[in-house]
PDB file of C-alpha atoms in Angstrom:
ATOM      1  CA  MET A  20      98.529 -35.900  22.290  1.00 48.00           C
ATOM      2  CA  THR A  21      97.124 -32.847  20.834  1.00 63.00           C
ATOM      3  CA  ASP A  22      93.676 -31.180  20.217  1.00 82.00           C
ATOM      4  CA  LYS A  23      95.030 -29.130  17.090  1.00 93.00           C
ATOM      5  CA  ALA A  24      94.153 -30.334  13.531  1.00 96.00           C
ATOM      6  CA  PHE A  25      96.376 -31.642  10.930  1.00 96.00           C
ATOM      7  CA  GLN A  26      96.645 -28.167   8.982  1.00 95.00           C
ATOM      8  CA  ASP A  27      97.721 -26.565  12.272  1.00 95.00           C
ATOM      9  CA  PHE A  28     100.919 -28.403  11.817  1.00 93.00           C
ATOM     10  CA  TYR A  29     101.493 -27.482   8.116  1.00 92.00           C
ATOM     11  CA  PRO A  30     104.784 -25.426   7.728  1.00 90.00           C
ATOM     12  CA  ASP A  31     104.044 -21.665   7.273  1.00 90.00           C
ATOM     13  CA  GLU A  32     105.025 -21.589   3.475  1.00 87.00           C
ATOM     14  CA  PHE A  33     102.299 -24.318   3.160  1.00 88.00           C
ATOM     15  CA  ALA A  34      99.663 -22.858   4.813  1.00 90.00           C
ATOM     16  CA  HIS A  35      97.816 -20.480   2.329  1.00 90.00           C
ATOM     17  CA  CYS A  36      95.414 -22.996   0.589  1.00 91.00           C
ATOM     18  CA  TYR A  37      91.987 -21.445   0.218  1.00 91.00           C
ATOM     19  CA  GLY A  38      90.465 -24.785   1.154  1.00 93.00           C
ATOM     20  CA  CYS A  39      92.585 -25.275   4.385  1.00 91.00           C
ATOM     21  CA  GLY A  40      95.253 -23.072   4.920  1.00 92.00           C
ATOM     22  CA  ARG A  41      95.264 -21.572   8.385  1.00 92.00           C
ATOM     23  CA  LEU A  42      96.990 -18.458   6.945  1.00 92.00           C
ATOM     24  CA  ASN A  43      94.500 -17.779   4.109  1.00 92.00           C
ATOM     25  CA  GLU A  44      91.886 -15.071   6.142  1.00 90.00           C
ATOM     26  CA  ALA A  45      89.511 -15.594   3.246  1.00 90.00           C
ATOM     27  CA  GLY A  46      89.461 -19.086   2.977  1.00 92.00           C
ATOM     28  CA  LEU A  47      87.483 -21.938   4.159  1.00 92.00           C
ATOM     29  CA  GLN A  48      90.065 -22.961   7.032  1.00 94.00           C
ATOM     30  CA  ILE A  49      88.955 -26.590   6.974  1.00 95.00           C
ATOM     31  CA  LYS A  50      90.216 -28.893  10.021  1.00 97.00           C
ATOM     32  CA  SER A  51      90.669 -32.531  10.031  1.00 97.00           C
ATOM     33  CA  TYR A  52      91.546 -34.891  12.726  1.00 97.00           C
ATOM     34  CA  TRP A  53      91.896 -38.661  13.670  1.00 96.00           C
ATOM     35  CA  ASP A  54      89.060 -40.756  14.918  1.00 96.00           C
ATOM     36  CA  GLY A  55      90.975 -44.181  15.042  1.00 95.00           C
ATOM     37  CA  GLU A  56      91.899 -45.242  11.570  1.00 95.00           C
ATOM     38  CA  GLU A  57      89.459 -42.576  10.148  1.00 97.00           C
ATOM     39  CA  SER A  58      90.295 -38.698   9.866  1.00 98.00           C
ATOM     40  CA  VAL A  59      87.387 -36.587  10.129  1.00 98.00           C
ATOM     41  CA  CYS A  60      86.469 -33.241   9.035  1.00 98.00           C
ATOM     42  CA  ARG A  61      83.179 -31.243  10.016  1.00 97.00           C
ATOM     43  CA  TYR A  62      82.356 -28.624   7.908  1.00 95.00           C
ATOM     44  CA  THR A  63      78.998 -26.003   7.896  1.00 92.00           C
ATOM     45  CA  PRO A  64      79.163 -24.280   4.469  1.00 87.00           C
ATOM     46  CA  GLU A  65      78.217 -20.477   3.869  1.00 87.00           C
ATOM     47  CA  PRO A  66      74.944 -19.639   2.565  1.00 86.00           C
ATOM     48  CA  PHE A  67      76.200 -18.516  -0.917  1.00 86.00           C
ATOM     49  CA  PHE A  68      78.063 -22.080  -1.492  1.00 88.00           C
ATOM     50  CA  THR A  69      74.934 -23.134  -3.474  1.00 87.00           C
ATOM     51  CA  GLY A  70      74.757 -25.363  -6.519  1.00 85.00           C
ATOM     52  CA  GLY A  71      72.558 -24.373  -9.566  1.00 78.00           C
ATOM     53  CA  PHE A  72      69.659 -24.486  -7.075  1.00 73.00           C
ATOM     54  CA  PRO A  73      69.120 -22.894  -4.051  1.00 79.00           C
ATOM     55  CA  GLY A  74      68.959 -25.418  -0.970  1.00 86.00           C
ATOM     56  CA  TYR A  75      71.693 -27.568  -2.189  1.00 89.00           C
ATOM     57  CA  PHE A  76      75.437 -27.668  -2.116  1.00 88.00           C
ATOM     58  CA  TYR A  77      77.602 -26.471  -5.148  1.00 88.00           C
ATOM     59  CA  GLY A  78      79.525 -29.596  -6.677  1.00 89.00           C
ATOM     60  CA  GLY A  79      83.053 -27.840  -6.617  1.00 92.00           C
ATOM     61  CA  LEU A  80      82.943 -27.269  -3.103  1.00 92.00           C
ATOM     62  CA  ILE A  81      82.453 -31.108  -2.597  1.00 95.00           C
ATOM     63  CA  SER A  82      85.373 -31.510  -4.800  1.00 96.00           C
ATOM     64  CA  SER A  83      87.319 -28.965  -2.418  1.00 95.00           C
ATOM     65  CA  LEU A  84      86.483 -30.548   0.499  1.00 96.00           C
ATOM     66  CA  ILE A  85      87.428 -33.908  -0.236  1.00 97.00           C
ATOM     67  CA  ASP A  86      90.516 -32.744  -2.190  1.00 97.00           C
ATOM     68  CA  CYS A  87      91.945 -30.819   1.060  1.00 96.00           C
ATOM     69  CA  HIS A  88      90.840 -33.184   3.681  1.00 97.00           C
ATOM     70  CA  SER A  89      92.612 -35.879   1.601  1.00 97.00           C
ATOM     71  CA  ALA A  90      95.675 -33.748   1.248  1.00 96.00           C
ATOM     72  CA  ALA A  91      95.991 -33.563   5.123  1.00 97.00           C
ATOM     73  CA  THR A  92      95.253 -36.934   5.855  1.00 98.00           C
ATOM     74  CA  ALA A  93      97.934 -38.293   3.698  1.00 97.00           C
ATOM     75  CA  SER A  94     100.194 -35.729   5.479  1.00 97.00           C
ATOM     76  CA  ALA A  95      99.244 -37.040   8.877  1.00 97.00           C
ATOM     77  CA  ALA A  96      99.005 -40.576   7.550  1.00 97.00           C
ATOM     78  CA  LYS A  97     102.871 -40.314   6.332  1.00 96.00           C
ATOM     79  CA  LEU A  98     103.829 -38.892   9.668  1.00 96.00           C
ATOM     80  CA  ARG A  99     102.295 -41.741  11.641  1.00 96.00           C
ATOM     81  CA  ALA A 100     103.625 -44.381   9.000  1.00 95.00           C
ATOM     82  CA  ASP A 101     107.122 -42.681   9.986  1.00 94.00           C
ATOM     83  CA  GLY A 102     106.337 -43.222  13.640  1.00 95.00           C
ATOM     84  CA  PHE A 103     105.884 -39.851  14.679  1.00 95.00           C
ATOM     85  CA  ALA A 104     103.008 -38.194  16.650  1.00 94.00           C
ATOM     86  CA  LEU A 105     101.310 -35.173  15.744  1.00 94.00           C
ATOM     87  CA  GLY A 106     103.334 -32.141  16.766  1.00 92.00           C
ATOM     88  CA  GLU A 107     106.608 -34.067  16.883  1.00 93.00           C
ATOM     89  CA  LYS A 108     107.652 -32.750  13.635  1.00 88.00           C
ATOM     90  CA  PRO A 109     106.184 -30.144  10.903  1.00 87.00           C
ATOM     91  CA  LEU A 110     104.069 -32.197   8.366  1.00 91.00           C
ATOM     92  CA  SER A 111     104.991 -33.017   4.914  1.00 92.00           C
ATOM     93  CA  ARG A 112     102.884 -31.522   2.340  1.00 91.00           C
ATOM     94  CA  PHE A 113     101.027 -33.754  -0.079  1.00 94.00           C
ATOM     95  CA  VAL A 114      99.597 -32.360  -3.500  1.00 93.00           C
ATOM     96  CA  THR A 115      96.944 -33.984  -5.692  1.00 95.00           C
ATOM     97  CA  ALA A 116      97.809 -36.001  -8.814  1.00 97.00           C
ATOM     98  CA  SER A 117      94.280 -37.159  -9.433  1.00 97.00           C
ATOM     99  CA  LEU A 118      91.107 -36.885  -7.967  1.00 98.00           C
ATOM    100  CA  LYS A 119      87.868 -38.666  -8.641  1.00 98.00           C
ATOM    101  CA  ILE A 120      84.350 -37.895  -7.327  1.00 98.00           C
ATOM    102  CA  ASP A 121      81.236 -39.660  -7.532  1.00 98.00           C
ATOM    103  CA  PHE A 122      78.180 -37.554  -6.634  1.00 97.00           C
ATOM    104  CA  LEU A 123      75.679 -40.168  -5.265  1.00 96.00           C
ATOM    105  CA  LYS A 124      72.894 -37.581  -4.163  1.00 94.00           C
ATOM    106  CA  PRO A 125      72.309 -33.766  -3.607  1.00 93.00           C
ATOM    107  CA  THR A 126      73.681 -32.407  -0.530  1.00 93.00           C
ATOM    108  CA  PRO A 127      71.279 -30.036   1.537  1.00 93.00           C
ATOM    109  CA  MET A 128      72.660 -26.915   2.652  1.00 91.00           C
ATOM    110  CA  GLY A 129      72.479 -25.570   6.334  1.00 91.00           C
ATOM    111  CA  LYS A 130      73.648 -29.124   7.717  1.00 93.00           C
ATOM    112  CA  ILE A 131      76.690 -30.208   9.332  1.00 95.00           C
ATOM    113  CA  ILE A 132      79.183 -31.988   6.197  1.00 96.00           C
ATOM    114  CA  ASP A 133      80.709 -34.786   7.895  1.00 97.00           C
ATOM    115  CA  LEU A 134      83.842 -36.069   5.840  1.00 98.00           C
ATOM    116  CA  ARG A 135      85.532 -39.348   6.612  1.00 98.00           C
ATOM    117  CA  SER A 136      88.609 -40.564   4.783  1.00 98.00           C
ATOM    118  CA  ARG A 137      90.593 -43.933   4.911  1.00 98.00           C
ATOM    119  CA  VAL A 138      94.325 -44.336   3.537  1.00 98.00           C
ATOM    120  CA  LEU A 139      94.197 -47.386   1.142  1.00 98.00           C
ATOM    121  CA  GLU A 140      97.813 -47.556   0.249  1.00 97.00           C
ATOM    122  CA  ILE A 141     101.203 -45.955   1.167  1.00 96.00           C
ATOM    123  CA  LYS A 142     103.746 -46.431  -1.329  1.00 94.00           C
ATOM    124  CA  SER A 143     106.946 -44.163  -0.856  1.00 89.00           C
ATOM    125  CA  ARG A 144     105.776 -40.653  -1.773  1.00 94.00           C
ATOM    126  CA  LYS A 145     102.317 -41.854  -3.012  1.00 97.00           C
ATOM    127  CA  ILE A 146      99.412 -42.179  -0.669  1.00 98.00           C
ATOM    128  CA  ILE A 147      95.866 -43.223  -1.919  1.00 98.00           C
ATOM    129  CA  VAL A 148      92.855 -41.824   0.161  1.00 98.00           C
ATOM    130  CA  SER A 149      89.642 -42.655  -0.041  1.00 98.00           C
ATOM    131  CA  THR A 150      86.711 -40.373   1.327  1.00 98.00           C
ATOM    132  CA  THR A 151      82.830 -40.305   2.219  1.00 98.00           C
ATOM    133  CA  LEU A 152      80.892 -37.068   2.459  1.00 98.00           C
ATOM    134  CA  SER A 153      77.973 -37.258   4.387  1.00 98.00           C
ATOM    135  CA  ALA A 154      74.850 -34.877   5.534  1.00 96.00           C
ATOM    136  CA  GLU A 155      72.097 -36.246   7.859  1.00 96.00           C
ATOM    137  CA  ASP A 156      73.712 -39.673   8.159  1.00 97.00           C
ATOM    138  CA  GLU A 157      73.504 -40.315   4.421  1.00 98.00           C
ATOM    139  CA  ILE A 158      76.307 -40.435   2.138  1.00 98.00           C
ATOM    140  CA  ARG A 159      76.074 -37.917  -0.611  1.00 97.00           C
ATOM    141  CA  ALA A 160      79.530 -38.109  -2.536  1.00 98.00           C
ATOM    142  CA  LYS A 161      82.742 -40.251  -2.699  1.00 98.00           C
ATOM    143  CA  GLY A 162      86.077 -39.457  -3.588  1.00 98.00           C
ATOM    144  CA  GLU A 163      89.451 -41.088  -4.291  1.00 98.00           C
ATOM    145  CA  ALA A 164      92.387 -39.135  -4.456  1.00 98.00           C
ATOM    146  CA  ILE A 165      96.110 -39.926  -5.515  1.00 98.00           C
ATOM    147  CA  MET A 166      98.430 -37.641  -3.493  1.00 97.00           C
ATOM    148  CA  VAL A 167     101.924 -37.068  -4.011  1.00 96.00           C
ATOM    149  CA  GLN A 168     104.343 -35.933  -1.075  1.00 96.00           C
ATOM    150  CA  LEU A 169     106.397 -32.809  -2.037  1.00 90.00           C
ATOM    151  CA  PRO A 170     110.183 -33.001  -1.911  1.00 84.00           C
ATOM    152  CA  GLU A 171     111.310 -31.377   1.332  1.00 75.00           C
ATOM    153  CA  ASN A 172     113.866 -29.271   0.170  1.00 56.00           C
ATOM    154  CA  ARG A 173     113.043 -27.310  -2.978  1.00 48.00           C
TER     155      ARG A 173
ATOM    156  CA  MET B   4      73.457 -15.693 -33.144  1.00 48.00           C
ATOM    157  CA  THR B   5      74.202 -14.543 -29.783  1.00 63.00           C
ATOM    158  CA  ASP B   6      76.950 -13.136 -27.798  1.00 82.00           C
ATOM    159  CA  LYS B   7      75.344 -14.166 -24.350  1.00 93.00           C
ATOM    160  CA  ALA B   8      77.220 -17.155 -22.642  1.00 96.00           C
ATOM    161  CA  PHE B   9      75.603 -20.651 -22.011  1.00 96.00           C
ATOM    162  CA  GLN B  10      74.894 -19.566 -18.589  1.00 95.00           C
ATOM    163  CA  ASP B  11      72.686 -16.870 -19.468  1.00 95.00           C
ATOM    164  CA  PHE B  12      70.006 -19.255 -20.834  1.00 93.00           C
ATOM    165  CA  TYR B  13      69.779 -21.215 -17.551  1.00 92.00           C
ATOM    166  CA  PRO B  14      66.340 -20.913 -16.469  1.00 90.00           C
ATOM    167  CA  ASP B  15      66.266 -18.626 -13.391  1.00 90.00           C
ATOM    168  CA  GLU B  16      65.727 -21.674 -10.750  1.00 87.00           C
ATOM    169  CA  PHE B  17      68.866 -23.219 -11.931  1.00 87.00           C
ATOM    170  CA  ALA B  18      71.036 -20.128 -11.974  1.00 90.00           C
ATOM    171  CA  HIS B  19      72.045 -19.866  -8.418  1.00 90.00           C
ATOM    172  CA  CYS B  20      75.544 -22.081  -8.453  1.00 91.00           C
ATOM    173  CA  TYR B  21      78.350 -20.471  -6.768  1.00 91.00           C
ATOM    174  CA  GLY B  22      80.661 -21.349  -9.724  1.00 93.00           C
ATOM    175  CA  CYS B  23      78.188 -20.429 -12.641  1.00 91.00           C
ATOM    176  CA  GLY B  24      75.104 -19.011 -11.621  1.00 92.00           C
ATOM    177  CA  ARG B  25      74.592 -15.524 -12.772  1.00 92.00           C
ATOM    178  CA  LEU B  26      72.214 -14.968  -9.955  1.00 92.00           C
ATOM    179  CA  ASN B  27      74.806 -15.629  -7.182  1.00 92.00           C
ATOM    180  CA  GLU B  28      76.277 -12.282  -6.432  1.00 91.00           C
ATOM    181  CA  ALA B  29      78.850 -13.987  -4.449  1.00 90.00           C
ATOM    182  CA  GLY B  30      80.040 -16.484  -6.898  1.00 92.00           C
ATOM    183  CA  LEU B  31      82.280 -16.804  -9.529  1.00 92.00           C
ATOM    184  CA  GLN B  32      80.089 -16.139 -12.462  1.00 94.00           C
ATOM    185  CA  ILE B  33      81.952 -18.080 -15.066  1.00 95.00           C
ATOM    186  CA  LYS B  34      80.925 -17.760 -18.790  1.00 97.00           C
ATOM    187  CA  SER B  35      81.194 -20.476 -21.620  1.00 97.00           C
ATOM    188  CA  TYR B  36      80.983 -20.267 -25.279  1.00 97.00           C
ATOM    189  CA  TRP B  37      81.186 -22.189 -28.245  1.00 96.00           C
ATOM    190  CA  ASP B  38      84.520 -22.113 -30.350  1.00 96.00           C
ATOM    191  CA  GLY B  39      83.527 -24.207 -33.037  1.00 95.00           C
ATOM    192  CA  GLU B  40      83.200 -27.907 -31.754  1.00 95.00           C
ATOM    193  CA  GLU B  41      84.789 -26.960 -28.462  1.00 97.00           C
ATOM    194  CA  SER B  42      83.191 -24.861 -25.731  1.00 98.00           C
ATOM    195  CA  VAL B  43      85.638 -22.142 -24.024  1.00 98.00           C
ATOM    196  CA  CYS B  44      85.886 -20.617 -20.666  1.00 98.00           C
ATOM    197  CA  ARG B  45      88.380 -17.743 -19.599  1.00 97.00           C
ATOM    198  CA  TYR B  46      88.669 -16.963 -16.141  1.00 95.00           C
ATOM    199  CA  THR B  47      91.413 -15.084 -13.853  1.00 92.00           C
ATOM    200  CA  PRO B  48      91.129 -15.937 -10.073  1.00 87.00           C
ATOM    201  CA  GLU B  49      90.890 -13.636  -7.187  1.00 87.00           C
ATOM    202  CA  PRO B  50      94.232 -13.601  -5.320  1.00 87.00           C
ATOM    203  CA  PHE B  51      92.855 -15.317  -2.340  1.00 87.00           C
ATOM    204  CA  PHE B  52      92.343 -18.712  -4.160  1.00 88.00           C
ATOM    205  CA  THR B  53      95.770 -19.856  -3.483  1.00 87.00           C
ATOM    206  CA  GLY B  54      96.780 -23.411  -3.008  1.00 85.00           C
ATOM    207  CA  GLY B  55      99.055 -24.619  -0.085  1.00 78.00           C
ATOM    208  CA  PHE B  56     101.676 -22.143  -1.385  1.00 73.00           C
ATOM    209  CA  PRO B  57     101.255 -18.463  -2.768  1.00 79.00           C
ATOM    210  CA  GLY B  58     101.809 -18.090  -6.216  1.00 86.00           C
ATOM    211  CA  TYR B  59      99.833 -21.295  -7.297  1.00 89.00           C
ATOM    212  CA  PHE B  60      96.148 -22.027  -8.014  1.00 88.00           C
ATOM    213  CA  TYR B  61      93.898 -23.952  -5.091  1.00 88.00           C
ATOM    214  CA  GLY B  62      93.373 -27.444  -6.299  1.00 89.00           C
ATOM    215  CA  GLY B  63      89.295 -27.191  -5.384  1.00 92.00           C
ATOM    216  CA  LEU B  64      89.047 -24.112  -7.619  1.00 92.00           C
ATOM    217  CA  ILE B  65      90.388 -26.052 -10.702  1.00 95.00           C
ATOM    218  CA  SER B  66      88.055 -28.639  -9.816  1.00 96.00           C
ATOM    219  CA  SER B  67      84.975 -26.279  -9.512  1.00 95.00           C
ATOM    220  CA  LEU B  68      86.042 -24.770 -12.980  1.00 96.00           C
ATOM    221  CA  ILE B  69      86.024 -27.912 -15.015  1.00 97.00           C
ATOM    222  CA  ASP B  70      82.708 -29.098 -13.245  1.00 97.00           C
ATOM    223  CA  CYS B  71      80.771 -25.928 -13.964  1.00 96.00           C
ATOM    224  CA  HIS B  72      82.186 -25.434 -17.409  1.00 97.00           C
ATOM    225  CA  SER B  73      81.319 -29.046 -18.419  1.00 97.00           C
ATOM    226  CA  ALA B  74      77.790 -28.927 -17.036  1.00 96.00           C
ATOM    227  CA  ALA B  75      77.372 -25.606 -19.262  1.00 97.00           C
ATOM    228  CA  THR B  76      78.998 -27.522 -22.432  1.00 98.00           C
ATOM    229  CA  ALA B  77      76.673 -30.567 -21.464  1.00 97.00           C
ATOM    230  CA  SER B  78      73.540 -28.275 -21.561  1.00 97.00           C
ATOM    231  CA  ALA B  79      74.396 -26.456 -24.689  1.00 97.00           C
ATOM    232  CA  ALA B  80      75.583 -29.595 -26.661  1.00 97.00           C
ATOM    233  CA  LYS B  81      72.346 -31.041 -25.823  1.00 96.00           C
ATOM    234  CA  LEU B  82      70.348 -27.997 -27.054  1.00 96.00           C
ATOM    235  CA  ARG B  83      72.308 -28.238 -30.291  1.00 96.00           C
ATOM    236  CA  ALA B  84      72.155 -31.924 -30.489  1.00 95.00           C
ATOM    237  CA  ASP B  85      68.234 -31.561 -30.527  1.00 94.00           C
ATOM    238  CA  GLY B  86      68.650 -28.834 -33.419  1.00 95.00           C
ATOM    239  CA  PHE B  87      68.069 -25.517 -31.493  1.00 95.00           C
ATOM    240  CA  ALA B  88      70.575 -22.539 -31.288  1.00 94.00           C
ATOM    241  CA  LEU B  89      71.119 -21.083 -28.178  1.00 94.00           C
ATOM    242  CA  GLY B  90      68.349 -18.488 -27.136  1.00 92.00           C
ATOM    243  CA  GLU B  91      65.873 -20.618 -28.866  1.00 93.00           C
ATOM    244  CA  LYS B  92      64.957 -22.281 -25.797  1.00 88.00           C
ATOM    245  CA  PRO B  93      66.159 -22.374 -22.302  1.00 87.00           C
ATOM    246  CA  LEU B  94      68.987 -24.616 -21.617  1.00 91.00           C
ATOM    247  CA  SER B  95      68.360 -27.816 -19.842  1.00 92.00           C
ATOM    248  CA  ARG B  96      70.433 -28.457 -16.625  1.00 91.00           C
ATOM    249  CA  PHE B  97      72.945 -30.861 -15.962  1.00 94.00           C
ATOM    250  CA  VAL B  98      74.245 -32.211 -12.830  1.00 93.00           C
ATOM    251  CA  THR B  99      77.220 -34.096 -12.362  1.00 95.00           C
ATOM    252  CA  ALA B 100      77.391 -37.884 -11.876  1.00 97.00           C
ATOM    253  CA  SER B 101      80.834 -38.268 -11.686  1.00 97.00           C
ATOM    254  CA  LEU B 102      84.226 -35.951 -11.875  1.00 98.00           C
ATOM    255  CA  LYS B 103      87.985 -37.080 -12.698  1.00 98.00           C
ATOM    256  CA  ILE B 104      90.524 -34.520 -12.518  1.00 98.00           C
ATOM    257  CA  ASP B 105      94.098 -35.034 -13.441  1.00 98.00           C
ATOM    258  CA  PHE B 106      96.517 -32.457 -11.996  1.00 97.00           C
ATOM    259  CA  LEU B 107      99.413 -32.231 -14.360  1.00 96.00           C
ATOM    260  CA  LYS B 108     101.364 -29.456 -13.387  1.00 94.00           C
ATOM    261  CA  PRO B 109     100.943 -26.203 -11.065  1.00 93.00           C
ATOM    262  CA  THR B 110      98.852 -23.703 -12.168  1.00 93.00           C
ATOM    263  CA  PRO B 111     100.047 -20.125 -11.608  1.00 93.00           C
ATOM    264  CA  MET B 112      98.086 -17.036 -10.168  1.00 92.00           C
ATOM    265  CA  GLY B 113      97.381 -13.863 -11.749  1.00 91.00           C
ATOM    266  CA  LYS B 114      97.089 -15.564 -15.419  1.00 93.00           C
ATOM    267  CA  ILE B 115      94.294 -16.048 -17.486  1.00 95.00           C
ATOM    268  CA  ILE B 116      92.913 -19.680 -17.142  1.00 96.00           C
ATOM    269  CA  ASP B 117      91.823 -21.310 -20.245  1.00 97.00           C
ATOM    270  CA  LEU B 118      89.088 -24.278 -20.170  1.00 98.00           C
ATOM    271  CA  ARG B 119      88.395 -25.906 -23.423  1.00 98.00           C
ATOM    272  CA  SER B 120      85.942 -28.671 -23.484  1.00 98.00           C
ATOM    273  CA  ARG B 121      84.917 -31.267 -26.039  1.00 98.00           C
ATOM    274  CA  VAL B 122      81.792 -33.669 -25.853  1.00 98.00           C
ATOM    275  CA  LEU B 123      83.029 -37.303 -26.012  1.00 98.00           C
ATOM    276  CA  GLU B 124      79.546 -38.978 -25.986  1.00 97.00           C
ATOM    277  CA  ILE B 125      75.739 -38.147 -25.807  1.00 96.00           C
ATOM    278  CA  LYS B 126      73.606 -40.816 -24.770  1.00 94.00           C
ATOM    279  CA  SER B 127      70.051 -40.045 -23.861  1.00 89.00           C
ATOM    280  CA  ARG B 128      70.186 -38.034 -20.460  1.00 94.00           C
ATOM    281  CA  LYS B 129      73.893 -38.781 -20.211  1.00 97.00           C
ATOM    282  CA  ILE B 130      76.688 -36.566 -21.826  1.00 98.00           C
ATOM    283  CA  ILE B 131      80.425 -37.295 -21.254  1.00 98.00           C
ATOM    284  CA  VAL B 132      82.708 -34.117 -21.373  1.00 98.00           C
ATOM    285  CA  SER B 133      86.588 -33.712 -21.470  1.00 98.00           C
ATOM    286  CA  THR B 134      88.234 -30.442 -20.651  1.00 98.00           C
ATOM    287  CA  THR B 135      91.530 -28.912 -20.528  1.00 98.00           C
ATOM    288  CA  LEU B 136      92.576 -26.347 -18.361  1.00 98.00           C
ATOM    289  CA  SER B 137      95.767 -24.278 -19.370  1.00 98.00           C
ATOM    290  CA  ALA B 138      97.680 -21.284 -18.321  1.00 96.00           C
ATOM    291  CA  GLU B 139     100.340 -19.766 -20.267  1.00 96.00           C
ATOM    292  CA  ASP B 140      99.763 -22.264 -23.207  1.00 97.00           C
ATOM    293  CA  GLU B 141     100.531 -25.049 -21.242  1.00 98.00           C
ATOM    294  CA  ILE B 142      97.718 -27.613 -19.956  1.00 98.00           C
ATOM    295  CA  ARG B 143      98.070 -27.781 -15.975  1.00 97.00           C
ATOM    296  CA  ALA B 144      95.050 -30.155 -15.613  1.00 98.00           C
ATOM    297  CA  LYS B 145      92.609 -32.434 -17.568  1.00 98.00           C
ATOM    298  CA  GLY B 146      89.058 -33.404 -16.408  1.00 98.00           C
ATOM    299  CA  GLU B 147      86.392 -35.792 -17.516  1.00 98.00           C
ATOM    300  CA  ALA B 148      82.814 -35.468 -16.134  1.00 98.00           C
ATOM    301  CA  ILE B 149      79.747 -37.503 -16.492  1.00 98.00           C
ATOM    302  CA  MET B 150      77.032 -35.137 -16.708  1.00 97.00           C
ATOM    303  CA  VAL B 151      73.099 -36.139 -16.475  1.00 96.00           C
ATOM    304  CA  GLN B 152      70.125 -34.037 -17.380  1.00 96.00           C
ATOM    305  CA  LEU B 153      67.509 -33.118 -14.989  1.00 90.00           C
ATOM    306  CA  PRO B 154      63.968 -33.797 -15.605  1.00 84.00           C
ATOM    307  CA  GLU B 155      62.259 -30.885 -16.972  1.00 75.00           C
ATOM    308  CA  ASN B 156      59.156 -31.112 -15.126  1.00 57.00           C
ATOM    309  CA  ARG B 157      60.175 -32.125 -11.316  1.00 48.00           C
TER     310      ARG B 157
END
């Protein structure tokens, strides 16, 4: 067992992402964890990440959070499917092949954002991840990402 | 005629977006222009916007650029479809209903990013915009956005 996040197990060379890299000091450094079959990530945005009008979230950040959390979920799901617990070996790194976001309602600033993902399919190096983004207990956006595992020895 | 960008004509109340708002001092302040039937936006990212490994772009930023440029393109296309030139009246503001991004190749850092959009459909308040994101003359990502016009008097 570990209380570390998925992203804490990325090899150093893959830990530079602006959204989720623990080595990117200017970045968002989001953190994802298992909660049963779902993965969760909680995040409160900096006040400058507004959308077109103040008080609401910038759509690009919604896409970014869903993207990074989906990638981490794919990595952790692959590790689990291979029979390992977090920390037993470094995570594989997945990159996004395709990302689809449906924006359902505006997302208010100043609230905790709750991301929850489920793995829909694991097929060799491809994993499909479905995500909801909520604030104040209402789903504000939904995402589906097709993630592809990078080769281990490049 | 004007050499101002689409985003320079957003009403002040809609000009706070982190990606494209001229009033967001911490933001990216991207700028979009007509080039015939296409709209273009050129952007060079700050060095901290790396993806998982250094030297390549953060996927979230690719989604963000396509999203903001598509929204501005929808606004400018609506104005043109209504028979006005840029500057003759304030732009309507469009928000994203749905965004689909296909990531085709890694996008290198330190290069000029070239976004080009075309309007696929204008139907009442809904506009569908198709976008390519290129670097070094190669398409790195493609996007399709369904944009919806905000009511003028809310």
